[in-house]
mmCIF file of C-alpha atoms in Angstrom:
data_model
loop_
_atom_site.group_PDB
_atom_site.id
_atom_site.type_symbol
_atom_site.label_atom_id
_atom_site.label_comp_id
_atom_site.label_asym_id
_atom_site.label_seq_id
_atom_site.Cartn_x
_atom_site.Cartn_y
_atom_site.Cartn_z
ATOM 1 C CA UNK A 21 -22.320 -238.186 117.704
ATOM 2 C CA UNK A 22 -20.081 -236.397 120.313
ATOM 3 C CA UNK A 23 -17.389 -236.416 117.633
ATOM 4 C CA UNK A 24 -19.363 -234.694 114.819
ATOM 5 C CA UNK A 25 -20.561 -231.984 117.079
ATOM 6 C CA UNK A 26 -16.882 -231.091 117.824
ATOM 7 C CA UNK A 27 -16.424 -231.409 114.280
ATOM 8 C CA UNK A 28 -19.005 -229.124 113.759
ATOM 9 C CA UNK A 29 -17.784 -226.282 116.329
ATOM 10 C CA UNK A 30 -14.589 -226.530 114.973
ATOM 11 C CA UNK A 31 -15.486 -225.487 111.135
ATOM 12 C CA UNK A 32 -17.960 -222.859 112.730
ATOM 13 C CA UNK A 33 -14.848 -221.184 114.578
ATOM 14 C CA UNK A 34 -12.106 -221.739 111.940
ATOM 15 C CA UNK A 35 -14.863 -220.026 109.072
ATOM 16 C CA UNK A 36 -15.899 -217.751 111.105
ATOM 17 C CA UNK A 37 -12.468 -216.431 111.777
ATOM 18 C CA UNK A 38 -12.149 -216.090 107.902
ATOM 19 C CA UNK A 39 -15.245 -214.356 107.534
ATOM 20 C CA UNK A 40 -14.329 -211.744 110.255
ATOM 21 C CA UNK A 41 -10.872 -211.320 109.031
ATOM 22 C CA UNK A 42 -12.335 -209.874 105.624
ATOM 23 C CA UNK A 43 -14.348 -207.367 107.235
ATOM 24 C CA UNK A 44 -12.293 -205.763 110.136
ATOM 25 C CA UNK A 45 -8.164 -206.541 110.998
ATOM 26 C CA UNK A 46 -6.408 -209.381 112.434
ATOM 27 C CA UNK A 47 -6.953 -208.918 116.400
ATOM 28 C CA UNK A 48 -6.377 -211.985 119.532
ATOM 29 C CA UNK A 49 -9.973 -213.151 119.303
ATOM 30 C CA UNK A 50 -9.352 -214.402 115.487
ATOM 31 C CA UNK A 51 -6.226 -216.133 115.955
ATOM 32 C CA UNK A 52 -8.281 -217.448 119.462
ATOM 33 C CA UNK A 53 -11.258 -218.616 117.644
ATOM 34 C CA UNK A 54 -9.501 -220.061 114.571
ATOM 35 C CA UNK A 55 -6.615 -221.744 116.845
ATOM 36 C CA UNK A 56 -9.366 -222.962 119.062
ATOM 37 C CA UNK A 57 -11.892 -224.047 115.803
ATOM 38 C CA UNK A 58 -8.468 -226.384 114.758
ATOM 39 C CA UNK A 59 -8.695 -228.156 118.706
ATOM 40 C CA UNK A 60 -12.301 -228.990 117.726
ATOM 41 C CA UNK A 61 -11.621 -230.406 114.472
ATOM 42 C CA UNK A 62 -8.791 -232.317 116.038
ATOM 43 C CA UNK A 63 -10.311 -233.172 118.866
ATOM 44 C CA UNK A 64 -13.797 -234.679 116.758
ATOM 45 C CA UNK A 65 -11.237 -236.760 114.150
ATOM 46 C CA UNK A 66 -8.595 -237.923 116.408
ATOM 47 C CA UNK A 67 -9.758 -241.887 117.306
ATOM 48 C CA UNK A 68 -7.255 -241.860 120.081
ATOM 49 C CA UNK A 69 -8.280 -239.107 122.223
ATOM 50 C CA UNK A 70 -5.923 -238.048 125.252
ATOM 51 C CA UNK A 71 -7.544 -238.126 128.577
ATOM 52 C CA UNK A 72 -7.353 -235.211 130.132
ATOM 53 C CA UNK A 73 -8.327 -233.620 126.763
ATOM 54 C CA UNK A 74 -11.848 -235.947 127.060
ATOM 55 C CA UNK A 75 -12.832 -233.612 130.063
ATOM 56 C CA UNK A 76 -10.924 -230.230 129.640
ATOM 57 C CA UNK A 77 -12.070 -229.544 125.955
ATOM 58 C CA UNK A 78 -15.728 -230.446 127.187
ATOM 59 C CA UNK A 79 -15.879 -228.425 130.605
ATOM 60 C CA UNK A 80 -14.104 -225.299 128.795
ATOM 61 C CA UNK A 81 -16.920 -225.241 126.210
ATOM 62 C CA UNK A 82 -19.493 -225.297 129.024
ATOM 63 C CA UNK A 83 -17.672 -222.685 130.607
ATOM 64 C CA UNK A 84 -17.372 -220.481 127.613
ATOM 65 C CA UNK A 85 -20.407 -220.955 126.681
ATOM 66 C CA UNK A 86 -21.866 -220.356 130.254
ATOM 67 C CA UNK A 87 -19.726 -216.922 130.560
ATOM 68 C CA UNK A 88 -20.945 -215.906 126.594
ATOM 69 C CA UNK A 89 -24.843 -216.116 127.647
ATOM 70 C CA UNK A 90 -24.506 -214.142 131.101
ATOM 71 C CA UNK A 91 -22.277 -211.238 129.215
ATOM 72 C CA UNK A 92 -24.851 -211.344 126.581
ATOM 73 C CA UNK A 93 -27.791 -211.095 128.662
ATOM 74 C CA UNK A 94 -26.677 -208.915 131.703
ATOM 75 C CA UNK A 95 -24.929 -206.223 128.663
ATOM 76 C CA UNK A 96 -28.136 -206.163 127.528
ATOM 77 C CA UNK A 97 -29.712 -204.289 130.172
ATOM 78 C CA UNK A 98 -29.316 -201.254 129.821
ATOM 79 C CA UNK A 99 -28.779 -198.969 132.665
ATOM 80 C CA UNK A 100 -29.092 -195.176 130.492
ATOM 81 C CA UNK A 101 -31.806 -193.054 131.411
ATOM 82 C CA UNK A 102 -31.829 -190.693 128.263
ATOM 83 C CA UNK A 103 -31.228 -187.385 129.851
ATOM 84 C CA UNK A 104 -27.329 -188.039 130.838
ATOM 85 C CA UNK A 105 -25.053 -184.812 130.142
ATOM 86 C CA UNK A 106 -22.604 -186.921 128.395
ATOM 87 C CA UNK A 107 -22.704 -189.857 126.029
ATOM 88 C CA UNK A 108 -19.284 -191.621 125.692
ATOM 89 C CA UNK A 109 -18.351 -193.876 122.158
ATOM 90 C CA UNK A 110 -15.664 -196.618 123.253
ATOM 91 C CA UNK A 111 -13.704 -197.392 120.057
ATOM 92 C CA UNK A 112 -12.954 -200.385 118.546
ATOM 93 C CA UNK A 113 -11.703 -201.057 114.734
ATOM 94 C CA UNK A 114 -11.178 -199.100 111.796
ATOM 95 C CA UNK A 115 -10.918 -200.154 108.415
ATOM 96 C CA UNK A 116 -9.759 -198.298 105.638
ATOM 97 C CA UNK A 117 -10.256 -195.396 107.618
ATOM 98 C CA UNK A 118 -13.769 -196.631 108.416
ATOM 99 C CA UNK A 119 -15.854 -198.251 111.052
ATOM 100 C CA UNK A 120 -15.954 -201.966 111.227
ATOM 101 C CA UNK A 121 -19.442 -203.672 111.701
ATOM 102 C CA UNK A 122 -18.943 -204.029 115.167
ATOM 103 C CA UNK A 123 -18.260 -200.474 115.697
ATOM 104 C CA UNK A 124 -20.925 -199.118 113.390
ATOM 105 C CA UNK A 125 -23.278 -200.829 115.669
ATOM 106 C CA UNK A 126 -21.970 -198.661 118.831
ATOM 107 C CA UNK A 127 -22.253 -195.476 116.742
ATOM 108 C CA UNK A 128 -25.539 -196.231 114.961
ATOM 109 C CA UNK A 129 -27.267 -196.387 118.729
ATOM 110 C CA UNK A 130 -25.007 -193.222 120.216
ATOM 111 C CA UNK A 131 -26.791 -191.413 116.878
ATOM 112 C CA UNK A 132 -30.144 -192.211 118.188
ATOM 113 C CA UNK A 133 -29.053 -191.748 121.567
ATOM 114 C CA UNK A 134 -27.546 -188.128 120.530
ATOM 115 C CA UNK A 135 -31.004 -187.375 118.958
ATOM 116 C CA UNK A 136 -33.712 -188.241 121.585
ATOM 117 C CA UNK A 137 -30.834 -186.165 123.780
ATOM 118 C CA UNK A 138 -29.581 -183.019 121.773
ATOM 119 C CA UNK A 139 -28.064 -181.549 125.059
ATOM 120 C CA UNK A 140 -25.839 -184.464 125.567
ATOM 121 C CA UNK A 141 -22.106 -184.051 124.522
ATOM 122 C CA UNK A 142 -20.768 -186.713 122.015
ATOM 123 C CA UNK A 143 -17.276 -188.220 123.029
ATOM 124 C CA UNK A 144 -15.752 -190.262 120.412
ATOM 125 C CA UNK A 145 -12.973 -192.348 121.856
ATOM 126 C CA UNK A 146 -10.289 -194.663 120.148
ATOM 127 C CA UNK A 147 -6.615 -193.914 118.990
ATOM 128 C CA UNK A 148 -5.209 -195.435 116.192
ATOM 129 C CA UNK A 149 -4.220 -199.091 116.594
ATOM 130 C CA UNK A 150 -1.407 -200.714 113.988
ATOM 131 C CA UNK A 151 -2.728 -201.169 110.771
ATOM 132 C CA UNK A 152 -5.240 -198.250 111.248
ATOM 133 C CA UNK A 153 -4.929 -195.451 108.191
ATOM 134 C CA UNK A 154 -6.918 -192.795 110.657
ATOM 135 C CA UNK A 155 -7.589 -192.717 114.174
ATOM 136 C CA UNK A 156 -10.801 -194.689 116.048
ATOM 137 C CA UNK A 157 -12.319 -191.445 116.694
ATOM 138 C CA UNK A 158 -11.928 -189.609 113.680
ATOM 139 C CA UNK A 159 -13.630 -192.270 111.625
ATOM 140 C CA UNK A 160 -16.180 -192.219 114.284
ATOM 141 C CA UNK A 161 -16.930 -188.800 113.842
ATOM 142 C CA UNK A 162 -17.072 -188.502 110.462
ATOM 143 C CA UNK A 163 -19.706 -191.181 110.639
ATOM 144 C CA UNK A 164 -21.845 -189.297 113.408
ATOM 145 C CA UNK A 165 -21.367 -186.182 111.352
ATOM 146 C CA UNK A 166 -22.681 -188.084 108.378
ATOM 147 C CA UNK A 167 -25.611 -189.281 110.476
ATOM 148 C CA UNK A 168 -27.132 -185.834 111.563
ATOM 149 C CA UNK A 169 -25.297 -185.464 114.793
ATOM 150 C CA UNK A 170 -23.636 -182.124 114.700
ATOM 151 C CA UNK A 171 -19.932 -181.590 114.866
ATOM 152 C CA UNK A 172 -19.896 -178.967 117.373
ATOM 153 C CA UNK A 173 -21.322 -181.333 119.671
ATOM 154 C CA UNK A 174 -18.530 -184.343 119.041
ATOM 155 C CA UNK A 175 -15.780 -184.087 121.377
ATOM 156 C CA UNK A 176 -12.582 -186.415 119.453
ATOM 157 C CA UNK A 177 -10.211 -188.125 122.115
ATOM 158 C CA UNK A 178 -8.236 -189.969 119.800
ATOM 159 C CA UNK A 179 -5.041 -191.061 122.018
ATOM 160 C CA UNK A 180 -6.157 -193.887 123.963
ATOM 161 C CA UNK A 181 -4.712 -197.411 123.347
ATOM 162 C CA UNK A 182 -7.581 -199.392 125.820
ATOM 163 C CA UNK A 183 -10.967 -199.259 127.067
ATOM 164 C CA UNK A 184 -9.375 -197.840 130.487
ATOM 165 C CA UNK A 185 -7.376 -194.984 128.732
ATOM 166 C CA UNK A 186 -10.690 -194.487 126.671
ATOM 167 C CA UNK A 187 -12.110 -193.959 130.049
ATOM 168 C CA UNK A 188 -9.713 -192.101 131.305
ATOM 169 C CA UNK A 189 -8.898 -189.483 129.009
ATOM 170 C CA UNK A 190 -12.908 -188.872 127.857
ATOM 171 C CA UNK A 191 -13.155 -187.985 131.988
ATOM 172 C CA UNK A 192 -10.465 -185.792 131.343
ATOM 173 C CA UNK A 193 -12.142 -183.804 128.582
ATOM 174 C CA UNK A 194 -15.742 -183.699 129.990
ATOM 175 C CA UNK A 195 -14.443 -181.927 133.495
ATOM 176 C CA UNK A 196 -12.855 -179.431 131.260
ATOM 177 C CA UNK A 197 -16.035 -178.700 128.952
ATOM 178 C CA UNK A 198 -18.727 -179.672 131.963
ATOM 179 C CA UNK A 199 -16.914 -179.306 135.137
ATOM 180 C CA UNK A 200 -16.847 -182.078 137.727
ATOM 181 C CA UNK A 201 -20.299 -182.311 138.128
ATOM 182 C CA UNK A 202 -22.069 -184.135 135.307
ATOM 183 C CA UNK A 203 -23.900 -187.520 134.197
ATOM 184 C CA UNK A 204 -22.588 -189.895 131.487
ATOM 185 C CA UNK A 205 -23.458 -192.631 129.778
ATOM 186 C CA UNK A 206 -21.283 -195.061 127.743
ATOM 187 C CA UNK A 207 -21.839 -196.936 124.690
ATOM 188 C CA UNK A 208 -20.183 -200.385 123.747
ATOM 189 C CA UNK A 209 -21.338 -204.342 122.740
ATOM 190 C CA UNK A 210 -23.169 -206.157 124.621
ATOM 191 C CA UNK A 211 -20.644 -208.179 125.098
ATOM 192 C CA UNK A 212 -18.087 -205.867 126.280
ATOM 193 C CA UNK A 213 -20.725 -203.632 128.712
ATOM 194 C CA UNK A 214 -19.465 -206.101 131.864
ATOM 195 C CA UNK A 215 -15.746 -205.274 131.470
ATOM 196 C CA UNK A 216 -16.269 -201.813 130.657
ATOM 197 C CA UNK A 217 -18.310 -200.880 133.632
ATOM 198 C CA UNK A 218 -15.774 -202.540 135.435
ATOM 199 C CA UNK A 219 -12.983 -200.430 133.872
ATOM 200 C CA UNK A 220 -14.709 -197.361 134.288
ATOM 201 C CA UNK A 221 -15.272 -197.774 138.114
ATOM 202 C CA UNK A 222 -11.289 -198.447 137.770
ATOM 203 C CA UNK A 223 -11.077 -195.006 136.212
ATOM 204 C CA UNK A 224 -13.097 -193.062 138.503
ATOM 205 C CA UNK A 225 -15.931 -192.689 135.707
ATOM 206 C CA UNK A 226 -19.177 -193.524 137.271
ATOM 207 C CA UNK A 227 -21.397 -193.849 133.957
ATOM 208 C CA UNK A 228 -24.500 -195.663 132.785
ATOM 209 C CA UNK A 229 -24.121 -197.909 129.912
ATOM 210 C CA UNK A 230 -26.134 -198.933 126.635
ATOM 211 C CA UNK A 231 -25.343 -201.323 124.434
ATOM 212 C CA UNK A 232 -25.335 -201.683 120.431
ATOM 213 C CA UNK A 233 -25.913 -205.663 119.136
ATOM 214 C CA UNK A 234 -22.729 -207.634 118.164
ATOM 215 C CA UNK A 235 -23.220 -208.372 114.139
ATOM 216 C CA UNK A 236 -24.316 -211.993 114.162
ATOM 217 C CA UNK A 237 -21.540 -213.255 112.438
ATOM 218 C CA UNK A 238 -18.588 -211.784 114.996
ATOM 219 C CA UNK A 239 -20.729 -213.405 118.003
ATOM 220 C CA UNK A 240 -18.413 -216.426 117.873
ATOM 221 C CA UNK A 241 -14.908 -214.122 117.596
ATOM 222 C CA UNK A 242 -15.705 -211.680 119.579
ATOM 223 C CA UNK A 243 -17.114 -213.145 122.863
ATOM 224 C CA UNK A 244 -13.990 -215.855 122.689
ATOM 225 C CA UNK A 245 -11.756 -212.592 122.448
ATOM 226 C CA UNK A 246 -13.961 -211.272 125.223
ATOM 227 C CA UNK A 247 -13.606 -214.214 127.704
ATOM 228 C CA UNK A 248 -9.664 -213.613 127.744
ATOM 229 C CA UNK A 249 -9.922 -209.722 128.264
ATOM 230 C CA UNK A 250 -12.258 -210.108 130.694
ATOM 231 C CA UNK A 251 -10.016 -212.797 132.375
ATOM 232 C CA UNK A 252 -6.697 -210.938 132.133
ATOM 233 C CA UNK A 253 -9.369 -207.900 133.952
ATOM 234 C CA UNK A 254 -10.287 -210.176 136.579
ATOM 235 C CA UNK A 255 -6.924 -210.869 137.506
ATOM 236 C CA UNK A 256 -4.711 -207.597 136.844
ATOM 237 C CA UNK A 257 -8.081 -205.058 136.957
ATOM 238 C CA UNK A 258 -7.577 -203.290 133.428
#
């Protein structure tokens, strides 16, 4: 039994992988999930298991798993009270010079966010990673645009490489439209709300968060890939 569930796990991971890979670009948590989707299969066929492999490949699923429900639940709370000055759009991939799933969920709740809150600026942030025909903001807004929210209102930082450079340089460009004195809010995953909040407080930004649902089918790629950022965080805080 124990040997077809890690069969099972393992062609969940390695399809999933595939499935993500058609609809965004290659990024750590694919080659993660699909390198860690071959262990399972391994693991479940192999009839001469290696010992230290009977406990490790077992606790580091509890773990993962463990870590994946209390990101998932605490991101879920959101903290925004709808009347911030700011609302700030952390990037993530571009395809074809248009928002992956992932990141049309973030931008899909800053447009209803943006409505119920027509004073609040809009700051798009996201540079252009390898691979990306347009920066992460610039396909953001364009999409915003698209969805009602008006341009004048977007403000594009489209240099940043990370979440703490997103944080960084949006700060930068809300003091110089709203001074130093101001309320914010940022929008992200679930998933990714943790780390982020913890970023920001590295950056100086003190924001509220909401969060826009992972697509159902990059849960499995996307909180492995979140488990090591949130790791490498922990240990060098960024």
């Amino acid at each position: 039994m124990a040997s077809v569930l890690w069969v099972a796990l393992g062609i969940v991971l390695v399809v999933d992988a595939l499935v993500v890979l058609r609809v965004t670009t290659l990024h750590t948590g694919i080659v993660v999930a699909f390198a860690l989707g071959l262990l399972y299969l391994a693991h479940g066929v192999s009839r001469r298991r290696v010992r230290w492999l009977r406990i490790l490949v077992p606790a580091g699923t509890a773990l993962l798993v463990a870590l994946s429900a209390a990101l998932a639940v605490v991101g879920s709370r959101d903290t925004a009270t709808g009347d911030e000055d700011a609302v700030v759009v952390l990037g993530t991939l571009v395809k074809d010079g248009e928002p992956t799933p992932a990141l049309r969920a973030r931008l899909d709740t800053a447009a209803g966010y943006a409505a119920a809150n027509p004073a609040a600026v809009v700051v798009v942030a996201g540079g252009r990673a390898p691979g990306e025909d347009v920066t992460e903001a610039l396909a953001m807004q364009r999409y915003l645009v698209a969805r009602g929210v008006a341009e004048h209102r977007i403000v594009r930082e489209g240099t940043s490489t990370s979440t703490s450079e997103n944080f960084t340089h949006a700060k930068e460009l809300l003091d110089a439209r709203l001074g130093t004195r101001y309320t914010a809010a940022f929008v992200t995953n679930e998933y990714h709300v943790v780390r982020a909040a913890g970023i920001a407080a590295e950056a100086g930004v003190d924001a509220t968060h909401l969060h826009a649902r992972t697509p159902w089918y990059e849960v499995p790629v996307d909180y492995v890939r979140e488990a090591l950022a949130l790791g490498k965080f922990v240990l060098l805080r960024r």
